[in-house]
mmCIF file of C-alpha atoms in Angstrom:
data_model
loop_
_atom_site.group_PDB
_atom_site.id
_atom_site.type_symbol
_atom_site.label_atom_id
_atom_site.label_comp_id
_atom_site.label_asym_id
_atom_site.label_seq_id
_atom_site.Cartn_x
_atom_site.Cartn_y
_atom_site.Cartn_z
ATOM 1 C CA UNK F 121 -12.756 18.445 11.375
ATOM 2 C CA UNK F 122 -10.926 15.965 9.133
ATOM 3 C CA UNK F 123 -10.477 17.203 5.583
ATOM 4 C CA UNK F 124 -10.442 14.069 3.411
ATOM 5 C CA UNK F 125 -11.389 14.022 -0.268
ATOM 6 C CA UNK F 126 -11.162 11.165 -2.761
ATOM 7 C CA UNK F 127 -11.845 12.239 -6.328
ATOM 8 C CA UNK F 128 -11.708 10.514 -9.702
ATOM 9 C CA UNK F 129 -10.430 12.482 -12.703
ATOM 10 C CA UNK F 130 -11.963 11.168 -15.926
ATOM 11 C CA UNK F 131 -9.773 12.284 -18.832
ATOM 12 C CA UNK F 132 -9.917 11.537 -22.540
ATOM 13 C CA UNK F 133 -6.642 13.015 -23.775
ATOM 14 C CA UNK F 134 -3.425 14.602 -22.522
ATOM 15 C CA UNK F 135 -5.010 18.048 -22.458
ATOM 16 C CA UNK F 136 -7.755 16.939 -20.072
ATOM 17 C CA UNK F 137 -5.245 15.012 -17.969
ATOM 18 C CA UNK F 138 -3.083 18.077 -17.496
ATOM 19 C CA UNK F 139 -6.055 20.415 -17.053
ATOM 20 C CA UNK F 140 -7.210 18.325 -14.110
ATOM 21 C CA UNK F 141 -3.929 17.322 -12.501
ATOM 22 C CA UNK F 142 -1.681 20.379 -12.909
ATOM 23 C CA UNK F 143 -3.852 22.889 -10.968
ATOM 24 C CA UNK F 144 -4.391 20.252 -8.284
ATOM 25 C CA UNK F 145 -0.631 19.804 -7.838
ATOM 26 C CA UNK F 146 0.153 23.533 -8.091
ATOM 27 C CA UNK F 147 -2.440 24.410 -5.472
ATOM 28 C CA UNK F 148 -0.882 21.875 -3.139
ATOM 29 C CA UNK F 149 2.628 23.218 -3.676
ATOM 30 C CA UNK F 150 1.392 26.793 -3.142
ATOM 31 C CA UNK F 151 -0.324 25.779 0.098
ATOM 32 C CA UNK F 152 2.853 24.142 1.388
ATOM 33 C CA UNK F 153 1.273 20.696 1.358
ATOM 34 C CA UNK F 154 3.431 17.622 0.672
ATOM 35 C CA UNK F 155 2.486 16.401 -2.815
ATOM 36 C CA UNK F 156 2.918 12.895 -4.185
ATOM 37 C CA UNK F 157 2.354 12.004 -7.836
ATOM 38 C CA UNK F 158 2.160 8.213 -8.202
ATOM 39 C CA UNK F 159 1.272 7.527 -11.839
ATOM 40 C CA UNK F 160 2.788 5.573 -14.758
ATOM 41 C CA UNK F 161 5.982 6.992 -16.285
ATOM 42 C CA UNK F 162 4.212 8.660 -19.190
ATOM 43 C CA UNK F 163 2.066 10.697 -16.819
ATOM 44 C CA UNK F 164 5.134 11.644 -14.802
ATOM 45 C CA UNK F 165 6.803 12.988 -17.937
ATOM 46 C CA UNK F 166 3.700 14.986 -18.894
ATOM 47 C CA UNK F 167 3.346 16.518 -15.434
ATOM 48 C CA UNK F 168 7.037 17.309 -15.028
ATOM 49 C CA UNK F 169 6.983 19.140 -18.339
ATOM 50 C CA UNK F 170 3.880 21.134 -17.431
ATOM 51 C CA UNK F 171 4.948 21.963 -13.877
ATOM 52 C CA UNK F 172 8.433 23.232 -14.694
ATOM 53 C CA UNK F 173 10.343 24.316 -11.590
ATOM 54 C CA UNK F 174 7.369 23.444 -9.368
ATOM 55 C CA UNK F 175 8.093 19.766 -10.051
ATOM 56 C CA UNK F 176 11.071 20.087 -7.714
ATOM 57 C CA UNK F 177 8.623 20.354 -4.813
ATOM 58 C CA UNK F 178 6.768 17.156 -5.755
ATOM 59 C CA UNK F 179 7.602 13.512 -5.025
ATOM 60 C CA UNK F 180 7.138 11.280 -8.078
ATOM 61 C CA UNK F 181 6.689 7.487 -8.126
ATOM 62 C CA UNK F 182 6.192 5.193 -11.097
ATOM 63 C CA UNK F 183 2.937 3.501 -10.095
ATOM 64 C CA UNK F 184 3.533 0.602 -12.477
ATOM 65 C CA UNK F 185 6.438 -0.341 -10.231
ATOM 66 C CA UNK F 186 5.410 0.915 -6.786
ATOM 67 C CA UNK F 187 1.797 -0.179 -7.251
ATOM 68 C CA UNK F 188 2.190 -3.187 -9.509
ATOM 69 C CA UNK F 189 0.325 -5.156 -6.862
ATOM 70 C CA UNK F 190 -2.870 -3.190 -6.103
ATOM 71 C CA UNK F 191 -2.786 -4.477 -2.529
ATOM 72 C CA UNK F 192 0.574 -2.791 -2.026
ATOM 73 C CA UNK F 193 -0.652 0.714 -2.882
ATOM 74 C CA UNK F 194 -2.326 1.584 0.419
ATOM 75 C CA UNK F 195 0.376 0.395 2.837
ATOM 76 C CA UNK F 196 3.395 0.872 0.579
ATOM 77 C CA UNK F 197 2.584 4.095 -1.296
ATOM 78 C CA UNK F 198 -0.288 6.195 0.084
ATOM 79 C CA UNK F 199 -0.043 5.519 3.817
ATOM 80 C CA UNK F 200 3.751 5.454 3.646
ATOM 81 C CA UNK F 201 3.750 8.957 2.165
ATOM 82 C CA UNK F 202 1.137 10.323 4.575
ATOM 83 C CA UNK F 203 2.788 8.741 7.621
ATOM 84 C CA UNK F 204 6.074 10.445 6.811
ATOM 85 C CA UNK F 205 4.482 13.897 6.733
ATOM 86 C CA UNK F 206 3.914 16.220 9.653
ATOM 87 C CA UNK F 207 1.896 18.646 7.537
ATOM 88 C CA UNK F 208 -1.753 19.401 8.209
ATOM 89 C CA UNK F 209 -2.771 17.721 4.962
ATOM 90 C CA UNK F 210 -1.141 15.775 2.123
ATOM 91 C CA UNK F 211 -2.129 15.870 -1.520
ATOM 92 C CA UNK F 212 -1.805 12.823 -3.790
ATOM 93 C CA UNK F 213 -2.319 12.109 -7.481
ATOM 94 C CA UNK F 214 -2.623 8.327 -7.695
ATOM 95 C CA UNK F 215 -3.367 6.396 -10.906
ATOM 96 C CA UNK F 216 -3.981 2.808 -9.795
ATOM 97 C CA UNK F 217 -5.780 1.592 -12.932
ATOM 98 C CA UNK F 218 -4.301 1.869 -16.423
ATOM 99 C CA UNK F 219 -5.311 0.193 -19.716
ATOM 100 C CA UNK F 220 -2.714 -2.593 -19.397
ATOM 101 C CA UNK F 221 -4.152 -3.799 -16.097
ATOM 102 C CA UNK F 222 -5.484 -7.345 -16.569
ATOM 103 C CA UNK F 223 -8.863 -8.749 -15.598
ATOM 104 C CA UNK F 224 -6.994 -10.886 -13.072
ATOM 105 C CA UNK F 225 -5.689 -7.744 -11.367
ATOM 106 C CA UNK F 226 -8.850 -5.697 -11.688
ATOM 107 C CA UNK F 227 -10.906 -6.931 -8.671
ATOM 108 C CA UNK F 228 -7.957 -6.092 -6.400
ATOM 109 C CA UNK F 229 -7.793 -2.627 -7.994
ATOM 110 C CA UNK F 230 -11.444 -1.904 -7.228
ATOM 111 C CA UNK F 231 -11.097 -3.190 -3.686
ATOM 112 C CA UNK F 232 -8.078 -0.924 -3.245
ATOM 113 C CA UNK F 233 -9.933 2.166 -4.437
ATOM 114 C CA UNK F 234 -12.903 1.359 -2.200
ATOM 115 C CA UNK F 235 -10.777 0.805 0.889
ATOM 116 C CA UNK F 236 -8.920 4.107 0.429
ATOM 117 C CA UNK F 237 -12.101 5.708 1.742
ATOM 118 C CA UNK F 238 -11.919 3.641 4.923
ATOM 119 C CA UNK F 239 -8.163 3.914 5.428
ATOM 120 C CA UNK F 240 -8.150 7.719 5.148
ATOM 121 C CA UNK F 241 -11.585 8.657 6.491
ATOM 122 C CA UNK F 242 -10.024 10.109 9.653
ATOM 123 C CA UNK F 243 -6.899 11.541 8.021
ATOM 124 C CA UNK F 244 -6.351 14.906 6.300
ATOM 125 C CA UNK F 245 -5.639 14.084 2.666
ATOM 126 C CA UNK F 246 -6.860 15.064 -0.784
ATOM 127 C CA UNK F 247 -6.510 12.412 -3.476
ATOM 128 C CA UNK F 248 -7.087 12.746 -7.201
ATOM 129 C CA UNK F 249 -7.200 9.476 -9.164
ATOM 130 C CA UNK F 250 -6.863 9.809 -12.956
ATOM 131 C CA UNK F 251 -8.763 7.348 -15.177
ATOM 132 C CA UNK F 252 -8.335 7.216 -18.975
ATOM 133 C CA UNK F 253 -12.003 7.202 -19.989
ATOM 134 C CA UNK F 254 -11.109 6.573 -23.638
ATOM 135 C CA UNK F 255 -8.760 3.595 -23.264
ATOM 136 C CA UNK F 256 -10.308 1.843 -20.257
ATOM 137 C CA UNK F 257 -13.210 -0.577 -20.629
ATOM 138 C CA UNK F 258 -16.676 0.905 -20.044
ATOM 139 C CA UNK F 259 -17.244 -1.198 -16.918
ATOM 140 C CA UNK F 260 -14.057 0.240 -15.396
ATOM 141 C CA UNK F 261 -15.284 3.783 -15.954
ATOM 142 C CA UNK F 262 -18.646 2.869 -14.411
ATOM 143 C CA UNK F 263 -16.969 1.358 -11.352
ATOM 144 C CA UNK F 264 -15.209 4.673 -10.718
ATOM 145 C CA UNK F 265 -18.551 6.020 -9.532
ATOM 146 C CA UNK F 266 -18.820 3.351 -6.815
ATOM 147 C CA UNK F 267 -15.380 3.976 -5.281
ATOM 148 C CA UNK F 268 -15.002 7.782 -5.472
ATOM 149 C CA UNK F 269 -17.424 10.154 -3.731
ATOM 150 C CA UNK F 270 -16.529 12.903 -6.216
ATOM 151 C CA UNK F 271 -15.869 12.792 -9.968
ATOM 152 C CA UNK F 272 -14.040 15.468 -11.958
ATOM 153 C CA UNK F 273 -15.061 15.461 -15.623
ATOM 154 C CA UNK F 274 -14.835 18.081 -18.361
ATOM 155 C CA UNK F 275 -13.489 20.615 -15.882
ATOM 156 C CA UNK F 276 -16.358 20.222 -13.410
ATOM 157 C CA UNK F 277 -16.619 18.507 -10.040
ATOM 158 C CA UNK F 278 -19.771 16.559 -9.249
ATOM 159 C CA UNK F 279 -20.949 14.119 -6.648
ATOM 160 C CA UNK F 280 -20.732 10.519 -7.772
ATOM 161 C CA UNK F 281 -23.978 9.036 -9.033
ATOM 162 C CA UNK F 282 -23.242 5.570 -7.637
ATOM 163 C CA UNK F 283 -20.906 5.840 -4.649
ATOM 164 C CA UNK F 284 -21.318 2.927 -2.237
ATOM 165 C CA UNK F 285 -20.194 2.060 1.259
ATOM 166 C CA UNK F 286 -16.607 0.757 0.851
ATOM 167 C CA UNK F 287 -17.138 -2.627 2.541
ATOM 168 C CA UNK F 288 -20.062 -3.377 0.193
ATOM 169 C CA UNK F 289 -17.894 -2.703 -2.845
ATOM 170 C CA UNK F 290 -15.040 -4.759 -1.411
ATOM 171 C CA UNK F 291 -17.407 -7.678 -0.876
ATOM 172 C CA UNK F 292 -18.823 -7.373 -4.404
ATOM 173 C CA UNK F 293 -15.298 -7.788 -5.784
ATOM 174 C CA UNK F 294 -14.455 -10.649 -3.411
ATOM 175 C CA UNK F 295 -14.662 -12.906 -6.429
ATOM 176 C CA UNK F 296 -13.710 -16.576 -6.789
ATOM 177 C CA UNK F 297 -10.238 -17.159 -8.185
ATOM 178 C CA UNK F 298 -9.687 -18.928 -11.510
ATOM 179 C CA UNK F 299 -9.185 -22.663 -11.067
ATOM 180 C CA UNK F 300 -5.543 -23.745 -10.778
ATOM 181 C CA UNK F 301 -4.207 -25.813 -13.687
ATOM 182 C CA UNK F 302 -4.530 -29.585 -13.516
ATOM 183 C CA UNK F 303 -0.759 -29.989 -13.189
ATOM 184 C CA UNK F 304 -0.445 -27.743 -10.101
ATOM 185 C CA UNK F 305 1.475 -29.320 -7.236
ATOM 186 C CA UNK F 306 -0.632 -29.528 -4.071
ATOM 187 C CA UNK F 307 0.604 -30.299 -0.540
ATOM 188 C CA UNK F 308 -1.179 -30.356 2.774
ATOM 189 C CA UNK F 309 0.648 -28.600 5.601
ATOM 190 C CA UNK F 310 0.423 -28.220 9.363
ATOM 191 C CA UNK F 311 2.708 -26.995 12.126
ATOM 192 C CA UNK F 312 5.128 -29.872 11.694
ATOM 193 C CA UNK F 313 5.485 -29.422 7.933
ATOM 194 C CA UNK F 314 5.951 -25.639 7.581
ATOM 195 C CA UNK F 315 9.657 -26.148 6.864
ATOM 196 C CA UNK F 316 8.769 -28.641 4.127
ATOM 197 C CA UNK F 317 6.444 -26.039 2.581
ATOM 198 C CA UNK F 318 9.247 -23.472 2.560
ATOM 199 C CA UNK F 319 11.597 -25.927 0.842
ATOM 200 C CA UNK F 320 8.956 -26.750 -1.767
ATOM 201 C CA UNK F 321 8.427 -23.065 -2.599
ATOM 202 C CA UNK F 322 12.167 -22.328 -2.704
ATOM 203 C CA UNK F 323 12.906 -25.149 -5.131
ATOM 204 C CA UNK F 324 9.872 -24.343 -7.277
ATOM 205 C CA UNK F 325 10.703 -20.609 -7.441
ATOM 206 C CA UNK F 326 14.330 -21.291 -8.294
ATOM 207 C CA UNK F 327 13.333 -23.716 -11.058
ATOM 208 C CA UNK F 328 10.942 -21.082 -12.444
ATOM 209 C CA UNK F 329 13.931 -18.778 -13.031
ATOM 210 C CA UNK F 330 13.260 -16.127 -10.410
ATOM 211 C CA UNK F 331 16.144 -14.074 -9.087
ATOM 212 C CA UNK F 332 17.616 -14.913 -5.690
ATOM 213 C CA UNK F 333 15.816 -11.924 -4.148
ATOM 214 C CA UNK F 334 12.512 -12.978 -5.688
ATOM 215 C CA UNK F 335 12.938 -16.529 -4.424
ATOM 216 C CA UNK F 336 13.541 -15.163 -0.933
ATOM 217 C CA UNK F 337 10.516 -12.854 -1.176
ATOM 218 C CA UNK F 338 8.215 -15.646 -2.338
ATOM 219 C CA UNK F 339 9.381 -18.054 0.371
ATOM 220 C CA UNK F 340 8.840 -15.391 3.030
ATOM 221 C CA UNK F 341 5.395 -14.486 1.672
ATOM 222 C CA UNK F 342 4.185 -18.080 1.547
ATOM 223 C CA UNK F 343 5.643 -18.782 4.985
ATOM 224 C CA UNK F 344 3.606 -15.865 6.381
ATOM 225 C CA UNK F 345 0.441 -17.279 4.810
ATOM 226 C CA UNK F 346 0.979 -20.887 5.886
ATOM 227 C CA UNK F 347 1.880 -19.789 9.403
ATOM 228 C CA UNK F 348 -1.290 -17.698 9.579
ATOM 229 C CA UNK F 349 -3.282 -20.774 8.516
ATOM 230 C CA UNK F 350 -1.725 -22.836 11.283
ATOM 231 C CA UNK F 351 -2.133 -20.184 13.983
ATOM 232 C CA UNK F 352 -5.466 -18.620 13.054
ATOM 233 C CA UNK F 353 -7.361 -20.994 10.739
ATOM 234 C CA UNK F 354 -7.569 -24.420 12.300
ATOM 235 C CA UNK F 355 -3.948 -25.565 12.274
ATOM 236 C CA UNK F 356 -3.571 -26.741 8.679
ATOM 237 C CA UNK F 357 -4.161 -25.920 5.042
ATOM 238 C CA UNK F 358 -3.222 -26.699 1.464
ATOM 239 C CA UNK F 359 -0.387 -25.167 -0.550
ATOM 240 C CA UNK F 360 -0.534 -25.200 -4.346
ATOM 241 C CA UNK F 361 2.252 -24.091 -6.721
ATOM 242 C CA UNK F 362 2.362 -23.743 -10.492
ATOM 243 C CA UNK F 363 3.803 -21.619 -13.284
ATOM 244 C CA UNK F 364 2.093 -19.206 -15.629
ATOM 245 C CA UNK F 365 4.769 -18.496 -18.201
ATOM 246 C CA UNK F 366 7.744 -17.201 -16.240
ATOM 247 C CA UNK F 367 5.573 -16.238 -13.259
ATOM 248 C CA UNK F 368 5.623 -18.329 -10.091
ATOM 249 C CA UNK F 369 2.155 -18.727 -8.568
ATOM 250 C CA UNK F 370 1.462 -20.023 -5.053
ATOM 251 C CA UNK F 371 -1.894 -20.401 -3.363
ATOM 252 C CA UNK F 372 -2.609 -21.086 0.305
ATOM 253 C CA UNK F 373 -6.030 -22.422 1.231
ATOM 254 C CA UNK F 374 -7.457 -22.948 4.693
ATOM 255 C CA UNK F 375 -10.750 -23.181 6.562
ATOM 256 C CA UNK F 376 -10.611 -19.661 8.001
ATOM 257 C CA UNK F 377 -12.509 -16.595 6.878
ATOM 258 C CA UNK F 378 -11.269 -13.012 6.548
ATOM 259 C CA UNK F 379 -14.045 -10.707 7.703
ATOM 260 C CA UNK F 380 -12.172 -7.402 7.405
ATOM 261 C CA UNK F 381 -11.242 -6.300 3.856
ATOM 262 C CA UNK F 382 -8.701 -3.899 5.364
ATOM 263 C CA UNK F 383 -6.500 -6.842 6.394
ATOM 264 C CA UNK F 384 -3.239 -6.511 4.478
ATOM 265 C CA UNK F 385 -3.983 -2.963 3.373
ATOM 266 C CA UNK F 386 -2.855 -1.145 6.503
ATOM 267 C CA UNK F 387 -0.225 -1.638 9.179
ATOM 268 C CA UNK F 388 -2.075 -2.769 12.302
ATOM 269 C CA UNK F 389 1.102 -3.540 14.234
ATOM 270 C CA UNK F 390 2.994 -6.761 14.643
ATOM 271 C CA UNK F 391 0.732 -8.087 17.416
ATOM 272 C CA UNK F 392 -2.568 -7.897 15.536
ATOM 273 C CA UNK F 393 -3.564 -11.432 14.394
ATOM 274 C CA UNK F 394 -3.194 -11.906 10.646
ATOM 275 C CA UNK F 395 -3.013 -8.290 9.541
ATOM 276 C CA UNK F 396 0.726 -7.699 9.608
ATOM 277 C CA UNK F 397 1.570 -10.920 7.784
ATOM 278 C CA UNK F 398 -0.842 -10.270 4.926
ATOM 279 C CA UNK F 399 0.459 -6.707 4.639
ATOM 280 C CA UNK F 400 3.988 -8.087 4.289
ATOM 281 C CA UNK F 401 2.749 -10.461 1.579
ATOM 282 C CA UNK F 402 1.300 -7.495 -0.327
ATOM 283 C CA UNK F 403 4.605 -5.646 -0.081
ATOM 284 C CA UNK F 404 6.630 -8.624 -1.323
ATOM 285 C CA UNK F 405 4.554 -9.938 -4.229
ATOM 286 C CA UNK F 406 3.708 -8.638 -7.706
ATOM 287 C CA UNK F 407 0.035 -9.545 -7.349
ATOM 288 C CA UNK F 408 -2.076 -10.868 -4.478
ATOM 289 C CA UNK F 409 -5.631 -12.106 -4.959
ATOM 290 C CA UNK F 410 -7.868 -13.129 -2.096
ATOM 291 C CA UNK F 411 -11.175 -14.945 -2.036
ATOM 292 C CA UNK F 412 -12.842 -15.618 1.299
ATOM 293 C CA UNK F 413 -16.205 -17.054 2.263
ATOM 294 C CA UNK F 414 -18.059 -19.603 4.327
ATOM 295 C CA UNK F 415 -16.038 -22.519 2.941
ATOM 296 C CA UNK F 416 -12.668 -20.936 3.725
ATOM 297 C CA UNK F 417 -10.064 -18.577 2.312
ATOM 298 C CA UNK F 418 -7.697 -18.802 -0.649
ATOM 299 C CA UNK F 419 -4.830 -16.335 -1.028
ATOM 300 C CA UNK F 420 -2.940 -16.503 -4.332
ATOM 301 C CA UNK F 421 0.365 -14.730 -4.909
ATOM 302 C CA UNK F 422 2.335 -14.067 -8.082
ATOM 303 C CA UNK F 423 6.054 -13.250 -8.390
ATOM 304 C CA UNK F 424 8.300 -12.776 -11.427
ATOM 305 C CA UNK F 425 9.867 -12.908 -13.864
ATOM 306 C CA UNK F 426 13.027 -10.922 -12.998
ATOM 307 C CA UNK F 427 12.843 -7.255 -14.061
#
């Protein structure tokens, strides 16, 4: 029988954070389970200090870097860690939502947390997801109940009062994207103009001040999206580019519809239509937002500025 658990830890101060996370990590180390702690740097420092020598048996990742794009967390952090383990079960502390997360990022965060339940439903893993119940907005704390079957609060575990089927939650947060600015550059593309689209993105990204690596990443990401539009969504689409401060933003629109919210969040293999390309986009970009519906799909990516 698969032993999968996905729990939210609601904490209000450092004491509650450590009281929930430290025993969880120590029990994993004692059981010989591979343990990953993917949280912001401050949480890493707190846990290292509390764990002492046991920290040497734990893998730590700064989630603000590794999981800056919420869509990257499943394929690039959680599944990557689990796939590299031959143990019977892995144990993960993963803090995907912190107070500095923006409202622009937030729908992708909720979709991520919901789809964890689908991605790992047949895999042996125990995940504990800390949420700062004091600093986060009340609606964020409420949404925890919809994405985690179990909630740990004040030292007690309880069943969630509002847990929902993951695909329903993902669809609820399939929200329209903010309108692009009036000065955004828009170009139609088809099979014969994919190279022109790449040149447009390269020049735009370079003029925005991105590093050479970031320019390359953005060109590759947009090329994956435009190619998917040509191959899987009617043969054409629209590419828009604009700047938000020092951030380069590109959006690809087409007439297709994404029916599986897991697309881009797992590695389906290179021969599965659409899935591998969108996963690569998630790994390359700092933020990816998707809105899909009867009128088509828009995928918006953000990169920069240089770190």
